[in-house]
Coordinates of N, CA and C in Angstrom, one line a residue:
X1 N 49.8 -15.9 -72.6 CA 49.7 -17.2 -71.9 C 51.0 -17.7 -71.5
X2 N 51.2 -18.4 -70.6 CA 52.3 -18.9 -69.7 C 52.2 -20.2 -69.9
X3 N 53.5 -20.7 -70.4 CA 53.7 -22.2 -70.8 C 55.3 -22.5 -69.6
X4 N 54.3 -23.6 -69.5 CA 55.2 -24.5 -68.2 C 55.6 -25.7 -68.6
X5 N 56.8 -26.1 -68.9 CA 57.3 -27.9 -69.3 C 57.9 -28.2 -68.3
X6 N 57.6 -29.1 -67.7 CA 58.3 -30.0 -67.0 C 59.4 -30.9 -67.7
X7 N 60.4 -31.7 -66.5 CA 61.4 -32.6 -67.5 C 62.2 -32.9 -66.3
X8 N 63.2 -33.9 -66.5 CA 63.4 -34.8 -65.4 C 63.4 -36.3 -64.5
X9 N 61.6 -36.0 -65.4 CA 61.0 -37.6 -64.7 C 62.0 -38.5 -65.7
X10 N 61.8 -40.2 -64.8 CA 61.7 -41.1 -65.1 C 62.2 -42.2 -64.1
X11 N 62.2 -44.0 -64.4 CA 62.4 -44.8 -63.5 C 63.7 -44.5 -63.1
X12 N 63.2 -44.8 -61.2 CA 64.6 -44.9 -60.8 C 64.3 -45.9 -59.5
X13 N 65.1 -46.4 -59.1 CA 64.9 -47.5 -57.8 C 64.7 -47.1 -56.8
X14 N 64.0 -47.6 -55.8 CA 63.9 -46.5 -54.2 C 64.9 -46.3 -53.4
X15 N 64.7 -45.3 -52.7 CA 66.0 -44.5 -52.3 C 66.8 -43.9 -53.0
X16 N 66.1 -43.9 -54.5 CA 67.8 -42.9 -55.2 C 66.8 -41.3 -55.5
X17 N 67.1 -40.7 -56.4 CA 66.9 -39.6 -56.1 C 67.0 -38.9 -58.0
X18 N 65.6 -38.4 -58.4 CA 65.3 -37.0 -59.5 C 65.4 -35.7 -58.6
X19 N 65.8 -35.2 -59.8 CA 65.5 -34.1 -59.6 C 64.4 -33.5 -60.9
X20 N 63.5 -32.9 -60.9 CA 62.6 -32.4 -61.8 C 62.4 -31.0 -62.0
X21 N 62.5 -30.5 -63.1 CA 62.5 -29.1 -63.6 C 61.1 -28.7 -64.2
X22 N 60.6 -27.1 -64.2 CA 59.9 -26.6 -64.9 C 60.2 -25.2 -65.2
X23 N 60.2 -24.9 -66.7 CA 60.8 -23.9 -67.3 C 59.7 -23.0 -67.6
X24 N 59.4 -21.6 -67.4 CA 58.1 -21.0 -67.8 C 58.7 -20.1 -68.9
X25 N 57.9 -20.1 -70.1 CA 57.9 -19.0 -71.0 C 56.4 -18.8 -71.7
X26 N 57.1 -17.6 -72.2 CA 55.1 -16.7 -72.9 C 55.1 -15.4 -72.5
X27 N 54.1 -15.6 -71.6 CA 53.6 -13.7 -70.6 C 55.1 -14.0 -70.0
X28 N 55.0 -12.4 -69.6 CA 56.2 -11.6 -68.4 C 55.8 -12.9 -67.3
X29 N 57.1 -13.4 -67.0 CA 56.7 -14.8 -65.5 C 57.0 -14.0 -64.4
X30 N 56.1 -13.8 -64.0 CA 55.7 -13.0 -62.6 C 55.0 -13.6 -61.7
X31 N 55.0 -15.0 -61.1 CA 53.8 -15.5 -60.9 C 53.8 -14.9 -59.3
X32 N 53.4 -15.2 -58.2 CA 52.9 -14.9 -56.8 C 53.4 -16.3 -56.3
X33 N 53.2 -17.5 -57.2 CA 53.8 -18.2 -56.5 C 53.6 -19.9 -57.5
X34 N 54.3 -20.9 -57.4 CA 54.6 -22.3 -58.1 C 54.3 -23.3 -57.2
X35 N 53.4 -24.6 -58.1 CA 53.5 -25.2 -56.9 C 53.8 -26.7 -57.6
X36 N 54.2 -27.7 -57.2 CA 54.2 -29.4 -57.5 C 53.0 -29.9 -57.2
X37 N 52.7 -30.6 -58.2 CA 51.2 -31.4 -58.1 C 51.8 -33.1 -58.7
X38 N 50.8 -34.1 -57.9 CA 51.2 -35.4 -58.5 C 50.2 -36.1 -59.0
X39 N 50.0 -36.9 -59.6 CA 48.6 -37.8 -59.7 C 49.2 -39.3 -60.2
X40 N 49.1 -39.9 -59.2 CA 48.9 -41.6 -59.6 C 48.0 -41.8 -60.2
X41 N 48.2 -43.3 -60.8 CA 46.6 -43.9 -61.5 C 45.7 -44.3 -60.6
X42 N 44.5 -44.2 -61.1 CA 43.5 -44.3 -60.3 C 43.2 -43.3 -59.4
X43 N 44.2 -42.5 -58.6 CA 44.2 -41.2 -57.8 C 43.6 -39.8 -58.2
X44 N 43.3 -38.8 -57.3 CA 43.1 -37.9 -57.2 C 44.7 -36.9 -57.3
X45 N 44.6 -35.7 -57.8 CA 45.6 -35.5 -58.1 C 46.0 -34.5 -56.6
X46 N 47.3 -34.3 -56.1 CA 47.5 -33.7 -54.3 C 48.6 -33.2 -54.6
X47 N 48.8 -32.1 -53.8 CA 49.8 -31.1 -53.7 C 51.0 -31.9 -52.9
X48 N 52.1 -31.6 -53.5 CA 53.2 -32.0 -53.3 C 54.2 -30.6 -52.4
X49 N 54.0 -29.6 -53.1 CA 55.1 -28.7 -52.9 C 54.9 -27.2 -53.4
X50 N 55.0 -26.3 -52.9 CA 55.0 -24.9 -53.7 C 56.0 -23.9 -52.9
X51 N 56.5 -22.9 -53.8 CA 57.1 -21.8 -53.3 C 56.8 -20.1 -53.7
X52 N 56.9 -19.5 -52.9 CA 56.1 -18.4 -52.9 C 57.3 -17.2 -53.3
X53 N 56.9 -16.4 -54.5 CA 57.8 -15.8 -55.0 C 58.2 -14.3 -54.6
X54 N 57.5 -13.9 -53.8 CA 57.7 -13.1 -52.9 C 58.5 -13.3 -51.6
X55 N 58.4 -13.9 -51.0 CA 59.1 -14.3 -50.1 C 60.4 -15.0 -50.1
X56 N 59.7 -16.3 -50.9 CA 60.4 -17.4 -50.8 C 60.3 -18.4 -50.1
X57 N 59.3 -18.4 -49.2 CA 58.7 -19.7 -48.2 C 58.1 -20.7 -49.3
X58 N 58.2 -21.7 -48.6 CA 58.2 -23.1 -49.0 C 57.6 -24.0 -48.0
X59 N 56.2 -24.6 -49.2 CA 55.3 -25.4 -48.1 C 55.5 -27.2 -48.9
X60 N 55.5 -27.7 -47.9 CA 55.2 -28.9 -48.1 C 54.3 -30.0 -47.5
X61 N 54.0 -31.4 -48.8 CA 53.0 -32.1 -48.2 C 53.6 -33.0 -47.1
X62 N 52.9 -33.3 -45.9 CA 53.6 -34.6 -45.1 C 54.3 -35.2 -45.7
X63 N 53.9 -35.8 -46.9 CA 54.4 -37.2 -47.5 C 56.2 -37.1 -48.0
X64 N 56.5 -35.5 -47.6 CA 57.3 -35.9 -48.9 C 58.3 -34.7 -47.8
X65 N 58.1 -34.4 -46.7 CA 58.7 -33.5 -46.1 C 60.1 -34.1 -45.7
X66 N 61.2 -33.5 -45.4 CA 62.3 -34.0 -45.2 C 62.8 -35.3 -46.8
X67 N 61.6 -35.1 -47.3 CA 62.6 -36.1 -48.7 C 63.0 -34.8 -50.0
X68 N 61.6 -34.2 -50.1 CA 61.8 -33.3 -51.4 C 62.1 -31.6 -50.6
X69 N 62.6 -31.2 -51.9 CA 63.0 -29.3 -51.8 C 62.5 -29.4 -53.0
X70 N 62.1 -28.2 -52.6 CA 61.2 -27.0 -53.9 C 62.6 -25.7 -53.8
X71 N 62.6 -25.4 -54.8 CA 63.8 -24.2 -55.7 C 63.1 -23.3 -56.3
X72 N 63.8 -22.2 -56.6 CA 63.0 -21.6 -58.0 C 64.4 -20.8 -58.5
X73 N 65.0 -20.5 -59.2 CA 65.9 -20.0 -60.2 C 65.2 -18.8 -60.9
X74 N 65.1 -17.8 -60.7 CA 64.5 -16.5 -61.0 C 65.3 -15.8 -62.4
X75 N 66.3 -16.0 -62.4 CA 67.3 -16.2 -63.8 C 66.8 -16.7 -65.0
X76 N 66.2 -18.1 -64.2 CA 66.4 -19.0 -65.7 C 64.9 -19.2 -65.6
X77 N 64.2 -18.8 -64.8 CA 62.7 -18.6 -65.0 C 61.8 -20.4 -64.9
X78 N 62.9 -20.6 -64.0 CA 62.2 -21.9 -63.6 C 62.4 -22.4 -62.4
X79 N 61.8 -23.7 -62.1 CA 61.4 -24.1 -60.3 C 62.0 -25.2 -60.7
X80 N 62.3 -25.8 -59.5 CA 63.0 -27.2 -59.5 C 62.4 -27.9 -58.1
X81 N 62.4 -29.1 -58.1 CA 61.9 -30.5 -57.2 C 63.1 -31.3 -57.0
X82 N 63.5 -31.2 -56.0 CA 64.6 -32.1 -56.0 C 63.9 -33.5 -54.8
X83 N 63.8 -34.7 -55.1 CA 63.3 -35.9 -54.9 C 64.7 -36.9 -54.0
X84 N 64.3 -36.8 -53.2 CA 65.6 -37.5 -52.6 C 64.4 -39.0 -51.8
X85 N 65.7 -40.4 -51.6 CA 64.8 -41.0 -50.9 C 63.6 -41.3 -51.4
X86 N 63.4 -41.8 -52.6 CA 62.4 -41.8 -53.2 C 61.6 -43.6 -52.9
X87 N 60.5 -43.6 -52.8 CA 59.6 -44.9 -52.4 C 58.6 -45.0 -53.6
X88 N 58.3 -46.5 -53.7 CA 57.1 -46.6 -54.8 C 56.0 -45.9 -54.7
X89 N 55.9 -45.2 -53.3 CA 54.3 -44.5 -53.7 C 55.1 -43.4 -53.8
X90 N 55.8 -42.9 -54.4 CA 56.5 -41.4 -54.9 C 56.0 -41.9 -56.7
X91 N 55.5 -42.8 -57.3 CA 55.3 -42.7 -58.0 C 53.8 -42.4 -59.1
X92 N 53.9 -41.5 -59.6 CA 52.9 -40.4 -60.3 C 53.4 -39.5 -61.3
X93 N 52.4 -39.1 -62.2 CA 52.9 -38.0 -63.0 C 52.9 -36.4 -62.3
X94 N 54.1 -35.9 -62.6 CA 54.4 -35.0 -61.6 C 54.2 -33.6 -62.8
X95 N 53.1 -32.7 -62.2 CA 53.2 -31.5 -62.9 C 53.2 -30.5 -61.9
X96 N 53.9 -29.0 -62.5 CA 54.6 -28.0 -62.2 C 52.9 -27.0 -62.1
X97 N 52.7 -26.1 -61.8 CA 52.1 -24.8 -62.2 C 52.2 -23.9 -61.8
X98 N 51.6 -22.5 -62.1 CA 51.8 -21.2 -61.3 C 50.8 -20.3 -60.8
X99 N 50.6 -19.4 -59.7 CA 49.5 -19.0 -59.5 C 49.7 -17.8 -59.3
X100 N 49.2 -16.5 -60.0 CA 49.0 -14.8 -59.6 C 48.9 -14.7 -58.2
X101 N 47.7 -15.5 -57.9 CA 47.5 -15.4 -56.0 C 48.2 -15.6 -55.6
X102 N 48.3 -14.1 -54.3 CA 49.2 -14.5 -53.0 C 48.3 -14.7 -51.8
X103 N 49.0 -15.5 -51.2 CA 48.2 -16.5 -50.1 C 49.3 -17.3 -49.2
X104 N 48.8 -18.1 -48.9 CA 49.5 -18.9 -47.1 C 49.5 -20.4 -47.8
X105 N 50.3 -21.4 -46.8 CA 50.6 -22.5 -47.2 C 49.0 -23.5 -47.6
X106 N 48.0 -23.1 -46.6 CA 46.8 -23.9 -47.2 C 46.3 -23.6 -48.7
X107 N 46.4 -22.0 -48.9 CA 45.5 -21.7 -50.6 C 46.6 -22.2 -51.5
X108 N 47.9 -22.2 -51.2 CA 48.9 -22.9 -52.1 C 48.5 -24.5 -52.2
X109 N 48.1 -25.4 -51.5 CA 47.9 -27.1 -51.5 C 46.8 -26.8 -52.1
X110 N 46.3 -25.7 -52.8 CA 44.6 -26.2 -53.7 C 45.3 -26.1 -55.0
X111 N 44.7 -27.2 -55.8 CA 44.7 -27.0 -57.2 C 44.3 -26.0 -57.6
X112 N 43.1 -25.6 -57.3 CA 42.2 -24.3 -57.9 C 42.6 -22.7 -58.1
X113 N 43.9 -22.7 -57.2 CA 44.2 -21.6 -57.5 C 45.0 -21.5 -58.4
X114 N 45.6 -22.2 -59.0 CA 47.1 -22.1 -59.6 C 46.1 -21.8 -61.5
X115 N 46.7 -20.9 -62.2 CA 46.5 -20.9 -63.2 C 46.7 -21.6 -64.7
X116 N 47.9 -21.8 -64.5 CA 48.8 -22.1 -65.7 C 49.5 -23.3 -65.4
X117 N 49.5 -24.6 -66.3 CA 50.0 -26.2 -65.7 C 50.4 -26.7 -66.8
X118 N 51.5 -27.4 -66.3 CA 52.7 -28.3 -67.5 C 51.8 -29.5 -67.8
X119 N 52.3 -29.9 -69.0 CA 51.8 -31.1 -69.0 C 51.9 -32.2 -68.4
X120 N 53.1 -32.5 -67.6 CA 53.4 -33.5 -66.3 C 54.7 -34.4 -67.5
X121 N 55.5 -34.4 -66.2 CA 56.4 -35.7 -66.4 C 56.0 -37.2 -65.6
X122 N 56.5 -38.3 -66.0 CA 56.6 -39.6 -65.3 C 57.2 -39.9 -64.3
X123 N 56.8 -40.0 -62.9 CA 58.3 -40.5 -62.3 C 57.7 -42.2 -62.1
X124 N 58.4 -42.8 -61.9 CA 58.3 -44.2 -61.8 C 59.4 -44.3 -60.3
X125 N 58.8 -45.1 -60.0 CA 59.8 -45.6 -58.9 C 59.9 -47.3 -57.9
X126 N 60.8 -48.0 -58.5 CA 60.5 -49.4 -58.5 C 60.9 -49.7 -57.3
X127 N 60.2 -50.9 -56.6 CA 60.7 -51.5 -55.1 C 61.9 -52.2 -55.4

């Protein structure tokens, strides 16, 4: 089994900037591809971000285009979020996961495909 931690989150004022990590260990990490997920309260949880390990293409949600980069560090066996420009609705608990499937920018924005998911970090982000 494939364990994903997140780490990184916490308050920060708008317009500054996290950067957030997820480190995979367990099985051989080979995934097809990682993606960022967020969920506010009350919310449904929405794809934020993923990159494809094959290639290395990188899809993103509207919301967050031109603010956040998605990374992956193949070394250290982990993905990074870097959060620039950050606004109160950037705030949600933000989890990492990984998916065997390879696919195109829409099968990456489904939760359903991704296998394996961190427990989420906090980000906060105050007006």
């Amino acid at each position: 089994q494939l364990q994903l931690v997140e780490s990184g989150g916490g308050l920060v004022q708008a317009g500054g900037s996290l950067r957030l990590s997820c480190a995979a260990s367990g099985r051989t990490f080979s995934p097809a591809a990682m993606g960022w997920f967020r969920q506010a309260p009350g919310k449904e949880r929405e794809f934020v971000a993923a990159v494809s390990f094959s290639g290395g293409s990188t899809y993103y949600a509207d919301s967050v285009k031109e603010r956040f980069t998605i990374s992956r560090d193949n070394a250290k066996n982990t993905v990074y979020l870097q959060m620039n420009s950050l606004k109160p609705e950037d705030t949600a608990v933000y989890y990492c996961a990984a998916t065997l499937i390879r696919g195109s920018s829409r099968l990456y924005s489904q939760s359903s495909v991704y296998n394996d998911w961190g427990q989420g970090t906090q980000v906060t982000v105050s007006s």
